[in-house]
CSV table of N, CA and C in Angstrom, one decimal:
chain,number,residue,atom,x,y,z
A,1,THR,N,-117.3,104.6,-80.2
A,1,THR,CA,-116.4,105.0,-81.2
A,1,THR,C,-116.2,103.8,-82.2
A,2,THR,N,-116.3,104.1,-83.5
A,2,THR,CA,-116.1,103.1,-84.5
A,2,THR,C,-115.0,103.4,-85.4
A,3,ILE,N,-114.0,102.5,-85.5
A,3,ILE,CA,-112.9,102.7,-86.4
A,3,ILE,C,-112.9,101.4,-87.4
A,4,LYS,N,-113.2,101.6,-88.6
A,4,LYS,CA,-113.4,100.5,-89.6
A,4,LYS,C,-114.3,99.5,-89.0
A,5,ASN,N,-113.8,98.3,-88.8
A,5,ASN,CA,-114.7,97.2,-88.2
A,5,ASN,C,-114.4,97.0,-86.7
A,6,CYS,N,-114.1,98.0,-86.0
A,6,CYS,CA,-113.8,97.8,-84.6
A,6,CYS,C,-114.7,98.8,-83.8
A,7,VAL,N,-115.3,98.2,-82.7
A,7,VAL,CA,-116.2,99.1,-81.9
A,7,VAL,C,-115.7,98.9,-80.5
A,8,TRP,N,-115.5,100.1,-79.8
A,8,TRP,CA,-114.9,100.1,-78.5
A,8,TRP,C,-116.0,100.5,-77.5
A,9,TYR,N,-116.2,99.7,-76.4
A,9,TYR,CA,-117.1,100.0,-75.4
A,9,TYR,C,-116.4,100.2,-74.1
A,10,SER,N,-116.6,101.3,-73.4
A,10,SER,CA,-116.2,101.4,-72.0
A,10,SER,C,-117.5,101.2,-71.3
A,11,MET,N,-117.5,100.5,-70.2
A,11,MET,CA,-118.8,100.3,-69.4
A,11,MET,C,-119.4,101.6,-69.0
A,12,LYS,N,-118.6,102.7,-69.0
A,12,LYS,CA,-119.0,104.0,-68.6
A,12,LYS,C,-119.8,104.7,-69.7
A,13,SER,N,-119.7,104.2,-70.9
A,13,SER,CA,-120.3,105.0,-72.1
A,13,SER,C,-121.2,104.2,-72.9
A,14,ILE,N,-121.6,102.9,-72.5
A,14,ILE,CA,-122.4,102.1,-73.3
A,14,ILE,C,-123.9,102.5,-73.2
A,15,PRO,N,-124.7,102.2,-74.2
A,15,PRO,CA,-126.1,102.6,-74.1
A,15,PRO,C,-126.8,101.8,-73.0
A,16,LYS,N,-127.7,102.5,-72.3
A,16,LYS,CA,-128.4,101.8,-71.2
A,16,LYS,C,-129.8,101.4,-71.6
A,17,ASN,N,-130.2,101.5,-72.8
A,17,ASN,CA,-131.6,101.2,-73.2
A,17,ASN,C,-131.8,99.8,-73.7
A,18,ASN,N,-130.7,99.0,-73.6
A,18,ASN,CA,-130.8,97.5,-74.0
A,18,ASN,C,-131.2,97.3,-75.5
A,19,GLN,N,-131.1,98.3,-76.3
A,19,GLN,CA,-131.4,98.2,-77.7
A,19,GLN,C,-130.2,97.6,-78.4
A,20,PRO,N,-130.4,96.7,-79.4
A,20,PRO,CA,-129.2,96.2,-80.1
A,20,PRO,C,-128.4,97.3,-80.8
A,21,ILE,N,-127.1,97.2,-80.8
A,21,ILE,CA,-126.2,98.1,-81.4
A,21,ILE,C,-126.5,98.0,-82.9
A,22,LYS,N,-126.6,99.2,-83.6
A,22,LYS,CA,-126.9,99.2,-85.0
A,22,LYS,C,-125.8,98.8,-85.9
A,23,VAL,N,-124.5,98.8,-85.4
A,23,VAL,CA,-123.4,98.6,-86.3
A,23,VAL,C,-123.3,97.1,-86.6
A,24,ARG,N,-123.2,96.7,-87.9
A,24,ARG,CA,-123.0,95.3,-88.2
A,24,ARG,C,-122.3,95.2,-89.6
A,25,GLU,N,-121.2,94.6,-89.6
A,25,GLU,CA,-120.4,94.3,-90.8
A,25,GLU,C,-120.3,92.8,-90.9
A,26,LYS,N,-119.7,92.3,-91.9
A,26,LYS,CA,-119.5,90.9,-92.1
A,26,LYS,C,-118.7,90.3,-90.9
A,27,LYS,N,-117.6,90.9,-90.5
A,27,LYS,CA,-116.9,90.5,-89.4
A,27,LYS,C,-116.6,91.7,-88.5
A,28,MET,N,-116.9,91.6,-87.2
A,28,MET,CA,-116.7,92.7,-86.3
A,28,MET,C,-115.7,92.4,-85.2
A,29,THR,N,-115.0,93.4,-84.8
A,29,THR,CA,-114.1,93.3,-83.7
A,29,THR,C,-114.6,94.3,-82.7
A,30,TYR,N,-114.9,93.8,-81.5
A,30,TYR,CA,-115.4,94.7,-80.4
A,30,TYR,C,-114.3,94.7,-79.3
A,31,VAL,N,-114.2,95.8,-78.6
A,31,VAL,CA,-113.3,96.0,-77.5
A,31,VAL,C,-114.1,96.6,-76.3
A,32,MET,N,-113.9,95.9,-75.2
A,32,MET,CA,-114.7,96.3,-74.0
A,32,MET,C,-113.7,96.5,-72.8
A,33,SER,N,-113.9,97.5,-72.0
A,33,SER,CA,-113.1,97.7,-70.8
A,33,SER,C,-114.0,98.2,-69.7
A,34,ASP,N,-113.4,98.3,-68.5
A,34,ASP,CA,-114.1,98.8,-67.3
A,34,ASP,C,-115.4,98.1,-67.0
A,35,ILE,N,-115.4,96.8,-66.9
A,35,ILE,CA,-116.5,96.0,-66.6
A,35,ILE,C,-116.8,96.1,-65.1
A,36,HIS,N,-115.7,96.0,-64.3
A,36,HIS,CA,-115.7,96.2,-62.8
A,36,HIS,C,-116.7,95.3,-62.1
A,37,GLY,N,-116.9,94.1,-62.6
A,37,GLY,CA,-117.8,93.1,-61.9
A,37,GLY,C,-119.2,93.3,-62.1
A,38,ASN,N,-119.6,94.2,-63.0
A,38,ASN,CA,-121.1,94.5,-63.1
A,38,ASN,C,-121.7,93.6,-64.2
A,39,GLN,N,-122.2,92.5,-63.7
A,39,GLN,CA,-122.8,91.4,-64.5
A,39,GLN,C,-123.9,91.9,-65.4
A,40,GLN,N,-124.8,92.7,-64.8
A,40,GLN,CA,-126.0,93.2,-65.5
A,40,GLN,C,-125.6,94.0,-66.8
A,41,ARG,N,-124.6,94.9,-66.6
A,41,ARG,CA,-124.1,95.8,-67.7
A,41,ARG,C,-123.4,94.9,-68.7
A,42,PHE,N,-122.5,94.0,-68.2
A,42,PHE,CA,-121.8,93.1,-69.1
A,42,PHE,C,-122.7,92.3,-70.0
A,43,ASP,N,-123.7,91.6,-69.4
A,43,ASP,CA,-124.7,90.8,-70.1
A,43,ASP,C,-125.5,91.7,-71.1
A,44,SER,N,-125.8,92.9,-70.7
A,44,SER,CA,-126.5,93.8,-71.6
A,44,SER,C,-125.7,94.1,-72.9
A,45,ILE,N,-124.5,94.4,-72.7
A,45,ILE,CA,-123.6,94.7,-73.9
A,45,ILE,C,-123.5,93.5,-74.8
A,46,VAL,N,-123.2,92.3,-74.2
A,46,VAL,CA,-123.0,91.1,-75.0
A,46,VAL,C,-124.3,90.8,-75.8
A,47,LYS,N,-125.4,91.1,-75.2
A,47,LYS,CA,-126.7,90.9,-75.8
A,47,LYS,C,-126.9,91.9,-77.0
A,48,GLN,N,-126.5,93.1,-76.7
A,48,GLN,CA,-126.7,94.2,-77.7
A,48,GLN,C,-125.8,94.0,-79.0
A,49,ILE,N,-124.6,93.5,-78.8
A,49,ILE,CA,-123.7,93.4,-79.9
A,49,ILE,C,-124.0,92.2,-80.7
A,50,ARG,N,-124.7,91.2,-80.1
A,50,ARG,CA,-125.0,90.0,-80.8
A,50,ARG,C,-123.8,89.3,-81.5
A,51,LEU,N,-122.9,88.9,-80.7
A,51,LEU,CA,-121.7,88.2,-81.3
A,51,LEU,C,-122.0,87.1,-82.3
A,52,GLN,N,-121.4,87.2,-83.4
A,52,GLN,CA,-121.6,86.2,-84.5
A,52,GLN,C,-120.3,85.3,-84.4
A,53,ASP,N,-120.4,84.1,-85.1
A,53,ASP,CA,-119.3,83.2,-85.1
A,53,ASP,C,-118.0,83.7,-85.6
A,54,ASN,N,-118.0,84.7,-86.5
A,54,ASN,CA,-116.8,85.3,-87.0
A,54,ASN,C,-116.4,86.6,-86.3
A,55,ASP,N,-117.0,87.0,-85.3
A,55,ASP,CA,-116.7,88.2,-84.5
A,55,ASP,C,-115.7,87.9,-83.4
A,56,THR,N,-115.1,88.9,-82.9
A,56,THR,CA,-114.2,88.8,-81.7
A,56,THR,C,-114.5,90.0,-80.8
A,57,LEU,N,-114.6,89.7,-79.5
A,57,LEU,CA,-114.7,90.7,-78.5
A,57,LEU,C,-113.5,90.6,-77.6
A,58,TYR,N,-112.7,91.7,-77.5
A,58,TYR,CA,-111.5,91.8,-76.7
A,58,TYR,C,-111.9,92.5,-75.4
A,59,ILE,N,-111.5,91.9,-74.3
A,59,ILE,CA,-111.7,92.5,-72.9
A,59,ILE,C,-110.3,93.1,-72.5
A,60,LEU,N,-110.2,94.4,-72.3
A,60,LEU,CA,-109.0,95.0,-72.0
A,60,LEU,C,-108.6,95.1,-70.5
A,61,GLY,N,-109.5,95.0,-69.7
A,61,GLY,CA,-109.1,94.9,-68.3
A,61,GLY,C,-110.2,95.5,-67.4
A,62,ASP,N,-109.9,95.5,-66.1
A,62,ASP,CA,-110.8,96.0,-65.0
A,62,ASP,C,-112.1,95.2,-65.0
A,63,VAL,N,-111.9,93.8,-65.0
A,63,VAL,CA,-113.1,92.9,-65.0
A,63,VAL,C,-113.6,92.8,-63.5
A,64,VAL,N,-112.6,92.6,-62.6
A,64,VAL,CA,-113.0,92.3,-61.2
A,64,VAL,C,-112.7,93.4,-60.3
A,65,ASP,N,-113.7,94.1,-59.8
A,65,ASP,CA,-113.6,95.0,-58.6
A,65,ASP,C,-114.9,95.8,-58.6
A,66,ARG,N,-115.2,96.5,-57.6
A,66,ARG,CA,-116.4,97.3,-57.3
A,66,ARG,C,-117.7,96.5,-57.2
A,67,TYR,N,-118.1,95.8,-58.2
A,67,TYR,CA,-119.4,95.0,-58.1
A,67,TYR,C,-119.0,93.6,-57.8
A,68,PRO,N,-120.0,92.8,-57.3
A,68,PRO,CA,-119.7,91.5,-56.8
A,68,PRO,C,-119.6,90.3,-57.8
A,69,ASP,N,-119.8,90.5,-59.1
A,69,ASP,CA,-119.9,89.4,-60.0
A,69,ASP,C,-118.6,89.3,-60.9
A,70,GLY,N,-117.5,89.8,-60.5
A,70,GLY,CA,-116.3,89.7,-61.3
A,70,GLY,C,-115.9,88.3,-61.7
A,71,ILE,N,-115.9,87.4,-60.7
A,71,ILE,CA,-115.5,86.0,-61.0
A,71,ILE,C,-116.5,85.3,-62.0
A,72,LYS,N,-117.8,85.5,-61.8
A,72,LYS,CA,-118.8,85.0,-62.7
A,72,LYS,C,-118.5,85.5,-64.1
A,73,ILE,N,-118.2,86.7,-64.3
A,73,ILE,CA,-117.9,87.3,-65.6
A,73,ILE,C,-116.7,86.7,-66.2
A,74,LEU,N,-115.6,86.5,-65.4
A,74,LEU,CA,-114.4,85.9,-65.9
A,74,LEU,C,-114.7,84.4,-66.3
A,75,ARG,N,-115.5,83.7,-65.6
A,75,ARG,CA,-115.8,82.3,-66.0
A,75,ARG,C,-116.6,82.4,-67.4
A,76,LYS,N,-117.5,83.3,-67.5
A,76,LYS,CA,-118.3,83.4,-68.7
A,76,LYS,C,-117.3,83.7,-69.9
A,77,ILE,N,-116.4,84.6,-69.7
A,77,ILE,CA,-115.4,85.0,-70.7
A,77,ILE,C,-114.6,83.8,-71.1
A,78,MET,N,-114.2,83.0,-70.1
A,78,MET,CA,-113.3,81.9,-70.4
A,78,MET,C,-114.1,80.8,-71.2
A,79,GLU,N,-115.4,80.7,-71.0
A,79,GLU,CA,-116.2,79.7,-71.7
A,79,GLU,C,-116.4,80.0,-73.2
A,80,LYS,N,-116.4,81.3,-73.6
A,80,LYS,CA,-116.7,81.7,-74.9
A,80,LYS,C,-115.4,81.9,-75.7
A,81,LYS,N,-115.3,81.2,-76.8
A,81,LYS,CA,-114.1,81.3,-77.7
A,81,LYS,C,-114.1,82.6,-78.4
A,82,LEU,N,-115.2,83.3,-78.6
A,82,LEU,CA,-115.2,84.6,-79.3
A,82,LEU,C,-114.7,85.8,-78.5
A,83,ILE,N,-114.6,85.5,-77.2
A,83,ILE,CA,-114.1,86.6,-76.3
A,83,ILE,C,-112.7,86.4,-75.8
A,84,LYS,N,-111.9,87.4,-76.0
A,84,LYS,CA,-110.5,87.3,-75.6
A,84,LYS,C,-110.1,88.3,-74.6
A,85,ILE,N,-109.3,87.9,-73.6
A,85,ILE,CA,-108.8,88.8,-72.6
A,85,ILE,C,-107.4,89.3,-73.0
A,86,CYS,N,-107.2,90.6,-73.2
A,86,CYS,CA,-105.9,91.1,-73.6
A,86,CYS,C,-105.0,91.2,-72.3
A,87,LYS,N,-103.8,90.7,-72.5
A,87,LYS,CA,-102.8,90.7,-71.4
A,87,LYS,C,-101.7,91.7,-71.8
A,88,TYR,N,-101.4,92.5,-70.9
A,88,TYR,CA,-100.3,93.5,-71.1
A,88,TYR,C,-99.6,93.8,-69.9
């Protein structure tokens, strides 16, 4: 779903073909949820959206559970200044 310069990804609905996302504006805001510790899918999406220095990726929740790599994903999120975890 695209609303102005915001793109929402649920890990349940993202493309599985590893092709770059075609959406690109000067500054993009991405929203991702339902990662559930799935490192392969998370890395695939981060690669596809090609975060630029002026972009932001918000993580809404459900990072750790189901799959084994939740802690690795959290560490990766904390290392990157472009990725923000939403607290509610």
